[in-house]
Coordinates of C-alpha atoms and ligand atoms in Angstrom, one line a residue:
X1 CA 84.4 -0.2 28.3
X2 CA 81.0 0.0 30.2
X3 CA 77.6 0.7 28.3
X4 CA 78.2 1.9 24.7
X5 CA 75.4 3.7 22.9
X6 CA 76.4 4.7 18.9
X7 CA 74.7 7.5 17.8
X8 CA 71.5 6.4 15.6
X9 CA 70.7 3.5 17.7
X10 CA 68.6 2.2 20.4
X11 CA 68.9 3.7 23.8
X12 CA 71.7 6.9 22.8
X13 CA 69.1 9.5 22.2
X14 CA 68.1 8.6 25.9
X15 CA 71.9 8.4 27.4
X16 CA 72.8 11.4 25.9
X17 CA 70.3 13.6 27.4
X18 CA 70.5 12.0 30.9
X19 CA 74.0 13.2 31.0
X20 CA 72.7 16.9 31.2
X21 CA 70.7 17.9 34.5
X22 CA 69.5 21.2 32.5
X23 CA 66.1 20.5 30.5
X24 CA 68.1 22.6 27.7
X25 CA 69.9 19.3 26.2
X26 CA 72.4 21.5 23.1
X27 CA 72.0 20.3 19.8
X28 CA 75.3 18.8 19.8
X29 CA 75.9 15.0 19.1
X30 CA 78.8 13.0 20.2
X31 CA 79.6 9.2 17.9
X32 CA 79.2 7.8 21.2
X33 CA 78.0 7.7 24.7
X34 CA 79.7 5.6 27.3
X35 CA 78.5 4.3 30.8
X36 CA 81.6 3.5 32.5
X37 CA 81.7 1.5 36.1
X38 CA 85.5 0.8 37.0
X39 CA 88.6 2.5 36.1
X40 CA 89.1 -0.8 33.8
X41 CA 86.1 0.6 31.7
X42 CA 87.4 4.2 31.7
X43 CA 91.0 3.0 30.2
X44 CA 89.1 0.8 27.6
X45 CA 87.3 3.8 26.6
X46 CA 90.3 6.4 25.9
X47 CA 92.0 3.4 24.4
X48 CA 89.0 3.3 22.1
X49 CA 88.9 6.8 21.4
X50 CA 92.9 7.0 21.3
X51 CA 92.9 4.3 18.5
X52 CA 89.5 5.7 16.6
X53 CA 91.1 9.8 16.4
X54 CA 88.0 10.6 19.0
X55 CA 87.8 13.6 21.9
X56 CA 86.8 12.9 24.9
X57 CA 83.9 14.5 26.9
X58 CA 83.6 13.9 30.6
X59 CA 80.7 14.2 32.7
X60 CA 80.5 13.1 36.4
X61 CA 77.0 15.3 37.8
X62 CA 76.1 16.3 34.1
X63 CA 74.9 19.6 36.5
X64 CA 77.7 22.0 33.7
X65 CA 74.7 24.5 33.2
X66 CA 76.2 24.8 29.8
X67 CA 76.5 20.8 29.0
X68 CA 80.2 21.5 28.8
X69 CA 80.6 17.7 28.2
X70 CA 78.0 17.7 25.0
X71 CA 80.0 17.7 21.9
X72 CA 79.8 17.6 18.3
X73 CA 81.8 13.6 17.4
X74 CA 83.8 11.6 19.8
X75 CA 82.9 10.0 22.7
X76 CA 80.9 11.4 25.5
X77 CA 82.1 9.4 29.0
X78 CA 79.9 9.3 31.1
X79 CA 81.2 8.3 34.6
X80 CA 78.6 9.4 37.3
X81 CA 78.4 5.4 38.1
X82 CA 81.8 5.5 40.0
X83 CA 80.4 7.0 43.1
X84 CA 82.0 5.2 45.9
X85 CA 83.0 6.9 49.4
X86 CA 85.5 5.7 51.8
X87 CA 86.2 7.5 55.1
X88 CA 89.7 7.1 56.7
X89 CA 89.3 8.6 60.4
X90 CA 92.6 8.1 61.7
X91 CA 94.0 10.3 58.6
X92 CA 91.0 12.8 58.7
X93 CA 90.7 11.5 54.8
X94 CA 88.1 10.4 52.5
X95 CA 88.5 9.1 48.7
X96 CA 85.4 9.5 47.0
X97 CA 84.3 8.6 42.9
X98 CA 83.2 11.9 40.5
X99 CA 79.9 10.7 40.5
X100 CA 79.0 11.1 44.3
X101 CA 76.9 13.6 44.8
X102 CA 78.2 16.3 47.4
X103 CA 75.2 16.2 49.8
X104 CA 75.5 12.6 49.9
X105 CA 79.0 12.6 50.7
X106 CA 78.7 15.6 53.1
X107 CA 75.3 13.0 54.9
X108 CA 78.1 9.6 54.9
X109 CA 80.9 11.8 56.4
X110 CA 78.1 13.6 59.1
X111 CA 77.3 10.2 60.5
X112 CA 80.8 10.4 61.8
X113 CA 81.1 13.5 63.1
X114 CA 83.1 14.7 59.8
X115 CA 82.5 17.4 57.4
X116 CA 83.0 18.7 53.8
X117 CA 82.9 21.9 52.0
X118 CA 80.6 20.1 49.4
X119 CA 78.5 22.3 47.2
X120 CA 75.2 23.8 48.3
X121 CA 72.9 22.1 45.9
X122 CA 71.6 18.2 45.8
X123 CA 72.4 16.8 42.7
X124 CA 76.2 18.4 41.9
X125 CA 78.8 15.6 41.9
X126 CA 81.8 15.7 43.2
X127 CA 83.8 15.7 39.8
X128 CA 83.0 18.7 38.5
X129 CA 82.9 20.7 41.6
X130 CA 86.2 20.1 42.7
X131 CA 87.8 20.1 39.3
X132 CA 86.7 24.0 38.9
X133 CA 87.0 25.0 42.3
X134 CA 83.9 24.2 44.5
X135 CA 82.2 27.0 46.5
X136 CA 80.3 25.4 49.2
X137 CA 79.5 25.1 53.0
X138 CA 81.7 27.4 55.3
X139 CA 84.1 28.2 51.4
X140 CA 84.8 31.0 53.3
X141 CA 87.0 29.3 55.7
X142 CA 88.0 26.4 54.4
X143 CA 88.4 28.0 50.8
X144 CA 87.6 26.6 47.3
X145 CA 87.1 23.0 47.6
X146 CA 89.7 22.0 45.4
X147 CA 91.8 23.3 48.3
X148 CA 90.9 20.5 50.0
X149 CA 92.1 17.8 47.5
X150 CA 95.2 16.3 48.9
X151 CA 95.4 13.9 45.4
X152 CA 93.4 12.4 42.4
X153 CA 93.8 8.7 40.6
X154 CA 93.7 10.0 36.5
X155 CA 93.5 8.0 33.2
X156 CA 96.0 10.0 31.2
X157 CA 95.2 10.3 27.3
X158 CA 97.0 7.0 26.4
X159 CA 94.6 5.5 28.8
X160 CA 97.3 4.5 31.8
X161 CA 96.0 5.1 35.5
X162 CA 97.9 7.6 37.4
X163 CA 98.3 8.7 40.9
X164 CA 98.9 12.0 40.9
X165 CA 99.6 14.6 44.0
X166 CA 102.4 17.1 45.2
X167 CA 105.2 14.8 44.5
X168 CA 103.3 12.6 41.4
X169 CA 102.3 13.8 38.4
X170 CA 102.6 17.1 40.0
X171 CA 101.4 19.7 37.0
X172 CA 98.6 17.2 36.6
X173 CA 97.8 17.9 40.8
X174 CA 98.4 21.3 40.1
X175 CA 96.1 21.4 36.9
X176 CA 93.4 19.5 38.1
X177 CA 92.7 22.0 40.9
X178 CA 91.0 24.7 38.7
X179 CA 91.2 23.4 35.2
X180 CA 87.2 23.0 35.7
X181 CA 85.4 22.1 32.2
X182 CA 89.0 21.9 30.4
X183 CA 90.7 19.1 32.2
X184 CA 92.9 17.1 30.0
X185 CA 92.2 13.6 32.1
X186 CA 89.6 11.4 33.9
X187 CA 89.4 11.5 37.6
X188 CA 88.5 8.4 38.2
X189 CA 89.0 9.3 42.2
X190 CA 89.8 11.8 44.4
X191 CA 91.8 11.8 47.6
X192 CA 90.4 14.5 50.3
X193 CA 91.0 16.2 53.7
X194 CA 87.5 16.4 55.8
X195 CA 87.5 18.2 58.7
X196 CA 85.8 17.6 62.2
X197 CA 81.9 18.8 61.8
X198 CA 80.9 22.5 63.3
X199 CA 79.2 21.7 66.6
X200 CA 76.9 24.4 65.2
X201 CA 75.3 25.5 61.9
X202 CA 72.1 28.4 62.0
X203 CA 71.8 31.7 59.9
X204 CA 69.9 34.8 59.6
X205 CA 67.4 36.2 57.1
X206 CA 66.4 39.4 56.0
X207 CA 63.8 39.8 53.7
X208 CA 63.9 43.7 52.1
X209 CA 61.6 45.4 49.5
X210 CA 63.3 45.7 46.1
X211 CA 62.7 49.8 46.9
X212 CA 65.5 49.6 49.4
X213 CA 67.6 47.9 46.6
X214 CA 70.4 50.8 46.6
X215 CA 70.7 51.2 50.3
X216 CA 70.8 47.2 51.3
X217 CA 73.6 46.7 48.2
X218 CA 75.3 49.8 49.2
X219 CA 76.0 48.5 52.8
X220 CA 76.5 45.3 51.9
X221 CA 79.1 46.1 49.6
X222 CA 80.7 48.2 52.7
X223 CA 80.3 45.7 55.2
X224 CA 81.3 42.7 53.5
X225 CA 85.1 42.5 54.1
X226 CA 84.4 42.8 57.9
X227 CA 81.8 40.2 57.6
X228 CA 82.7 37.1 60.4
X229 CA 84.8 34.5 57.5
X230 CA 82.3 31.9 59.2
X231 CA 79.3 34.0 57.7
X232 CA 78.7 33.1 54.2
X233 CA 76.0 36.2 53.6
X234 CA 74.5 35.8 50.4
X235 CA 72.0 37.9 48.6
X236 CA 69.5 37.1 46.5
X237 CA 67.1 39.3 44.4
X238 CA 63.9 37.9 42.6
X239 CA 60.8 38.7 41.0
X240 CA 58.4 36.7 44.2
X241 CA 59.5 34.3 47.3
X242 CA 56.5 32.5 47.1
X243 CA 58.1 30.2 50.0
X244 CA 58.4 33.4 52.4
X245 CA 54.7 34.4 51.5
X246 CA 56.6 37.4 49.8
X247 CA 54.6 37.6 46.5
X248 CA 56.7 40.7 44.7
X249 CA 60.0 41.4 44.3
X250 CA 62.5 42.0 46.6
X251 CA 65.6 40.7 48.3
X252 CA 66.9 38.0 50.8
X253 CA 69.9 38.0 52.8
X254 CA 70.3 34.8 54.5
X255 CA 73.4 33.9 56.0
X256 CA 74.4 30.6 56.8
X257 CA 76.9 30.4 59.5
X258 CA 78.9 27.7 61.5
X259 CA 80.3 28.1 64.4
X260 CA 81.6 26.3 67.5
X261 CA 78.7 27.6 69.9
X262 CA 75.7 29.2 69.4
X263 CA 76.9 32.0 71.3
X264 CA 79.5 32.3 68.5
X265 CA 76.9 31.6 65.7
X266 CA 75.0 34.8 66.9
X267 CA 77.9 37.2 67.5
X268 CA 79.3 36.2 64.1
X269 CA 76.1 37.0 62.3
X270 CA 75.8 40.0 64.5
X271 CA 77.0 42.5 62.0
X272 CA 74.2 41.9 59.3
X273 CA 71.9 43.9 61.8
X274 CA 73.8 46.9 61.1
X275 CA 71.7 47.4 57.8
X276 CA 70.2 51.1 58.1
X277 CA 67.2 49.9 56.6
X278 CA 66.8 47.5 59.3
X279 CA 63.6 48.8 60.4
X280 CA 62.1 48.6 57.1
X281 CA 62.7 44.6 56.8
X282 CA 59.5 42.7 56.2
X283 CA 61.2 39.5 57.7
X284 CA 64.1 39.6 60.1
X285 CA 65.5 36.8 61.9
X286 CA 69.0 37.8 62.8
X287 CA 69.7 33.7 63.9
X288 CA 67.9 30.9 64.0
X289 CA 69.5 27.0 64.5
X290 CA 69.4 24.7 61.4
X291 CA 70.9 21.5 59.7
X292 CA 72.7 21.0 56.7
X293 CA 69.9 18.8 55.2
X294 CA 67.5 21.9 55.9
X295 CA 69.9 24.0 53.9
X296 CA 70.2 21.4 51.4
X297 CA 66.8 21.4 50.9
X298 CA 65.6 25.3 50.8
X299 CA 68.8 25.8 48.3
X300 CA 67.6 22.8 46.1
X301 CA 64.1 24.3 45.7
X302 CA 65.4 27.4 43.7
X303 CA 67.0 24.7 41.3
X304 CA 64.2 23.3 40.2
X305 CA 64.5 19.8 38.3
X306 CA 63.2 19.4 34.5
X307 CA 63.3 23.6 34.0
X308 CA 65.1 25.4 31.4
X309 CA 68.1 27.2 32.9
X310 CA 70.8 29.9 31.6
X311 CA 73.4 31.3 34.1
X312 CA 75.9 33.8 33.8
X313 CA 78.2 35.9 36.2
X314 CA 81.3 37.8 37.4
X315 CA 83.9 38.6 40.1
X316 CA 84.4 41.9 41.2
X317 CA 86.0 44.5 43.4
X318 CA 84.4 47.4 41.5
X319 CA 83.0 50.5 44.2
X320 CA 79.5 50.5 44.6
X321 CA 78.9 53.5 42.7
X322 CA 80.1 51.6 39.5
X323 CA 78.0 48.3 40.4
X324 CA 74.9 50.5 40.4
X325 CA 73.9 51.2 36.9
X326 CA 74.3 47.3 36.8
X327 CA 72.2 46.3 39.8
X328 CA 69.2 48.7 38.9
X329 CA 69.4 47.2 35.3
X330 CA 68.9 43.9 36.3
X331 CA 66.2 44.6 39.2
X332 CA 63.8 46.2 36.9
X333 CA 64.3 43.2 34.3
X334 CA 63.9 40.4 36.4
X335 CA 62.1 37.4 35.4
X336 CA 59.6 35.2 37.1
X337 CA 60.4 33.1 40.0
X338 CA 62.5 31.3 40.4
X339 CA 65.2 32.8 38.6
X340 CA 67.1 35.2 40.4
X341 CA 70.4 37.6 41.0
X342 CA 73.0 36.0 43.5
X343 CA 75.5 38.5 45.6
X344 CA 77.9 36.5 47.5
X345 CA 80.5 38.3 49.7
X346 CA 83.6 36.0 49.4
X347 CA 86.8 38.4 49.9
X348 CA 88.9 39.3 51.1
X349 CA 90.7 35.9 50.7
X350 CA 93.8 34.8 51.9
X351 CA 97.2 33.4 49.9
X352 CA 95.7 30.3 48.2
X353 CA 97.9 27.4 47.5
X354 CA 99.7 26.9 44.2
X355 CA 97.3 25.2 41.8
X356 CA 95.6 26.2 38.6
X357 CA 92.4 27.7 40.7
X358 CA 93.8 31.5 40.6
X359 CA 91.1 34.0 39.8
X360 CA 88.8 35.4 42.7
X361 CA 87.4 38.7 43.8
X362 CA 85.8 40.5 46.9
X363 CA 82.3 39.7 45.3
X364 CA 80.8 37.3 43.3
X365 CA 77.5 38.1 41.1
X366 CA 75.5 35.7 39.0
X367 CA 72.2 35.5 37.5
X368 CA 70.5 32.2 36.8
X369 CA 67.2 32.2 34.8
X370 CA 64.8 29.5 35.6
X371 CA 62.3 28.6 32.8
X372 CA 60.0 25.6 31.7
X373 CA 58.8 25.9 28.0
X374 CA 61.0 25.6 25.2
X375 CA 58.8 28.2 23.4
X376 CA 59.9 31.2 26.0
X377 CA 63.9 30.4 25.4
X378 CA 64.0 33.8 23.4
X379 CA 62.7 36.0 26.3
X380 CA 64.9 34.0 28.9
X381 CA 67.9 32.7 27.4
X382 CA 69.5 35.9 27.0
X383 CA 69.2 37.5 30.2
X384 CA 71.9 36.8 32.1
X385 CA 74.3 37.1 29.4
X386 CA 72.9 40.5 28.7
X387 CA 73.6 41.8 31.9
X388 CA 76.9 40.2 32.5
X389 CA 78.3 41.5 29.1
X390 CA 77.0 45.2 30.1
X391 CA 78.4 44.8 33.4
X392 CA 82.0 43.4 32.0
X393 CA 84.0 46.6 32.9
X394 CA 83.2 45.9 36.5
X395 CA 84.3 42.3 36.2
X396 CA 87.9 40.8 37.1
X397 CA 86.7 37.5 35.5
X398 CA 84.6 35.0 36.1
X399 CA 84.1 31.5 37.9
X400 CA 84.1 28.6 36.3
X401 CA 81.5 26.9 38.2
X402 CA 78.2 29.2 36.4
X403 CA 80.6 29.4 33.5
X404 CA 78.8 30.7 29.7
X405 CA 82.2 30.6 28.4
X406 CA 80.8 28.8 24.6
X407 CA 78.7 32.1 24.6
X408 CA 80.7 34.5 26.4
X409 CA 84.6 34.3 26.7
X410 CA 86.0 35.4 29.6
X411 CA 88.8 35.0 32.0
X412 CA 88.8 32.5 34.6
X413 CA 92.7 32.3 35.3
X414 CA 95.5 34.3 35.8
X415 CA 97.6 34.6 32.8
X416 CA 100.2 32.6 33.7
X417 CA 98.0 30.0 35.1
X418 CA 96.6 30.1 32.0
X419 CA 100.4 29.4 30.1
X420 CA 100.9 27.0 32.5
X421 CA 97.6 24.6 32.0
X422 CA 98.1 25.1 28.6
X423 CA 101.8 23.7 29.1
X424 CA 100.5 21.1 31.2
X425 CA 98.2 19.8 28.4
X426 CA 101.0 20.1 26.0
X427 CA 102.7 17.6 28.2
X428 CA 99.5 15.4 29.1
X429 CA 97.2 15.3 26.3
X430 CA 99.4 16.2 23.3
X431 CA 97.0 14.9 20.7
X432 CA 94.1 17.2 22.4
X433 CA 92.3 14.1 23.2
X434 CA 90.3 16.2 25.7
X435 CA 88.0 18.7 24.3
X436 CA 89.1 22.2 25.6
X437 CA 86.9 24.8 27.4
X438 CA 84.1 25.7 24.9
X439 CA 85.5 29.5 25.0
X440 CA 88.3 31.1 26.4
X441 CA 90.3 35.0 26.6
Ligands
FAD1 C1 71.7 23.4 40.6 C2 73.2 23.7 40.7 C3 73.7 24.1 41.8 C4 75.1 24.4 41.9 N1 75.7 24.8 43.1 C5 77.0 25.0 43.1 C6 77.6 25.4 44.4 O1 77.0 25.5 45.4 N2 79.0 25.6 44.4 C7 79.7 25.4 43.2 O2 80.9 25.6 43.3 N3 79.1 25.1 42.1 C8 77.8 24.9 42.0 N4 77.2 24.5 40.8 C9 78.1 24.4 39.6 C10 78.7 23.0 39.6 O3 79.6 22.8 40.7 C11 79.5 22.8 38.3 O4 78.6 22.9 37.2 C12 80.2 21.4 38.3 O5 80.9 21.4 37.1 C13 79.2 20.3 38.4 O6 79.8 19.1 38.5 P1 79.1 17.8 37.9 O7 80.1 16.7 38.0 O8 77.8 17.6 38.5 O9 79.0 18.3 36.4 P2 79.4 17.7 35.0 O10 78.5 18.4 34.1 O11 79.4 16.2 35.0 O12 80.9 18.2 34.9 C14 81.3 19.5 34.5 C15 82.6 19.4 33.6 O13 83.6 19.0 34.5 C16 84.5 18.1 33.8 N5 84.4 16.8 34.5 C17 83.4 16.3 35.2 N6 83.8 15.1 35.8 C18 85.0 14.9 35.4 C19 86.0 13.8 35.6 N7 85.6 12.8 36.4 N8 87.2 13.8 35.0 C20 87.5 14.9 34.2 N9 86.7 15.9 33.9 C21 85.5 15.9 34.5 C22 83.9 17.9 32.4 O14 84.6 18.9 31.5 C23 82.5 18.4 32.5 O15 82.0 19.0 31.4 C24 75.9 24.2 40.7 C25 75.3 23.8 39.5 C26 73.9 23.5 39.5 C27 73.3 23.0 38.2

């Protein structure tokens, strides 16, 4: 069943830990790690676990914020090894392991001409991502991610190998898009569209003083369900962009758009210089060309590696006025650089397709706090939680992908998506061999 590290021995201590990408490993032990390579390895491990009365932990990326795959006992799977890509042009598909990174995939598939909505960070692998929804390049048009899984190769429970799509398996298809942290399986594969690349990818930025805070998020808030679908205009508030030589805080819009000219490109992000504090921007670029891989790499370098992290976050439709409180709350408590206040505008979305992914909003807000010393955990760990419960009236849920659900609750599916996974793990996993979410409304 691949590499097997027991806990108490040589070599786990190190295993375990290099399953999480956050320098905050939990306190939580599983028996045992293992390193699978093939499916073969993956079926000899829930065989193992099946016979032994373990749960299973899965990790693909290990980039779960909250180590969702960390447990207390059983067996932690670690299956980031099974990583291969294969590009069918004809079919405009692609199968791909968990454990491939998205930017890599996104690189293999741009040599060709093709394209994925892959997640904007290096580092996040494709098993998580499209298991909890996947908001990446141009989400707002091709939607979550996990719209763009056509089918996935699972070992069930009992350790059998199963194809599952519309017409296979079909609760297990319709599960696995959206379960996120709680699916009851191990994708050993996914089958996916990819699409023909945008001839053209640029954005805008805006860089505003944190004074102007009520008048950027007021008209951003107004503007964003007119904003082009190509746009993706996310905001972000910190404490210092020491990058943009901006050394207090304030707030950046930058905008990634795609488009299939640059004519386009620019008209598109044409509305974001409607701002009335336009004037008062101490940067303003309203487009400028770029690549992915330049994305990719400014996105990257507000995740640092080896730093302490704690996210948190929200959907909403709330009006402005309601958001406010909120807003000013966390702008006069934010801490150092590079931790920061994300606002994307994501609505208003169309009719998604029939799957367990069922719970958006116009906007989405998340914190992530950014640390390196273990001794500053109790001024930072509790930040973005803080906020986020205050700010819970104003939420419709929350996404699973930043998800603080062991410390926080909340909903991340509709009600009777909810019923339904949990009918569909009934029928798949009836011994619970899969640990659960870590929290849950
Ligand atoms: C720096 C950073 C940037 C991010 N950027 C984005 C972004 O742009 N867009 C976005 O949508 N999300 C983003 N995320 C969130 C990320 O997509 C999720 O945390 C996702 O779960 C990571 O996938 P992973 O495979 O790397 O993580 P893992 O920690 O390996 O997986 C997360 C959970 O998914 C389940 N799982 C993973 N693989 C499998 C499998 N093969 N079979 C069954 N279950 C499995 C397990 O329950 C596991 O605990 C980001 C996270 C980080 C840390």
């Amino acid at each position: 069943m691949g590499r097997v590290f027991e806990r108490g021995t040589d070599g786990y201590e190190e295993a375990r830990r290099a399953t999480v990408w956050n320098a905050r490993v939990p306190d939580r032990f599983p028996d045992l790690v293992v390193q699978a390579s093939s499916v073969a390895d993956v079926q000899a491990a829930i065989r193992y676990a099946k016979d032994h009365g373990m749960r299973v932990g899965v990790r693909s990326g290990g980039h779960s914020w909250a180590a969702n795959h960390v447990r207390d006992g059983g067996l932690l799977l670690d299956v980031s090894r099974m990583d291969t890509v294969e590009i069918d042009r004809e079919s405009m598909t692609a199968t791909v392991g968990p454990g491939r990174h998205g930017h890599e995939m996104c690189a293999i598939l741009g040599e060709q001409g093709l394209f994925f909505p892959a997640g904007h960070c290096q580092g996040v692998a494709v098993g998580g991502y499209l298991l909890q929804g996947g908001y990446g390049w141009n989400g707002r048009v091709f939607g979550p991610a996990c719209e763009s899984v056509a089918g996935i190769d699972v070992v069930t429970a009992d350790g059998e190998l199963v194809y599952a799509d519309a017409s296979h398996n079909a609760e297990l298809y319709w599960s696995a898009r959206g379960a996120g942290p709680g699916f009851f399986g191990v994708v050993t594969r996914f089958h996916v569209r990819v699409y023909p690349k945008p001839a053209v990818c640029g954005s805008s930025l805006y860089v505003y003083p944190i004074e102007l805070m009520e008048n950027v998020y007021r008209w951003a808030h107004a503007i964003g369900p007119h904003v082009d679908r190509r746009v993706e205009m996310q905001i972000v508030m910190a404490a210092a962009f020491p990058d943009l030589g901006i050394e207090g805080p304030a707030i950046v819009i930058a905008s990634p758009v795609f488009a299939d000219s640059e004519e386009e490109a620019r008209e598109a992000l044409s509305l974001l210089e409607s701002c009335p504090v336009r004037d008062r921007a101490l940067i303003a670029v309203p487009y400028a060309p770029a690549q992915l891989s330049d994305w990719y790499a400014a996105v990257t370098h507000a995740y640092p590696e080896a730093h302490r992290y704690a996210t948190d976050n929200m959907w909403t439709s709330a009006p402005f006025d309601e958001l406010l409180p909120g807003l000013r709350r966390i702008s006069k408590t934010l801490p150092p650089a590079p931790s920061h206040f994300l606002w994307l505008n994501w609505g208003p979305s169309p009719k998604r397709q029939d799957m367990a992914y069922s719970m958006e909003d116009d906007i989405y807000l998340a914190l992530y706090t950014v640390w390196s010393d273990a001794a500053d955990d109790h001024r930072y760990a509790g930040w973005a939680e803080t906020h986020m419960r205050a700010m819970a009236p104003q939420a419709s849920g929350v996404q699973l992908a930043d998800e603080n659900l062991g410390r926080r609750p909340a909903r991340f599916a509709t009600d009777a998506a909810m019923q339904r996974l949990d009918r569909a793990r009934a029928a798949y996993d009836p011994e619970g061999r899969f640990h659960p979410w870590m929290g849950r409304l």
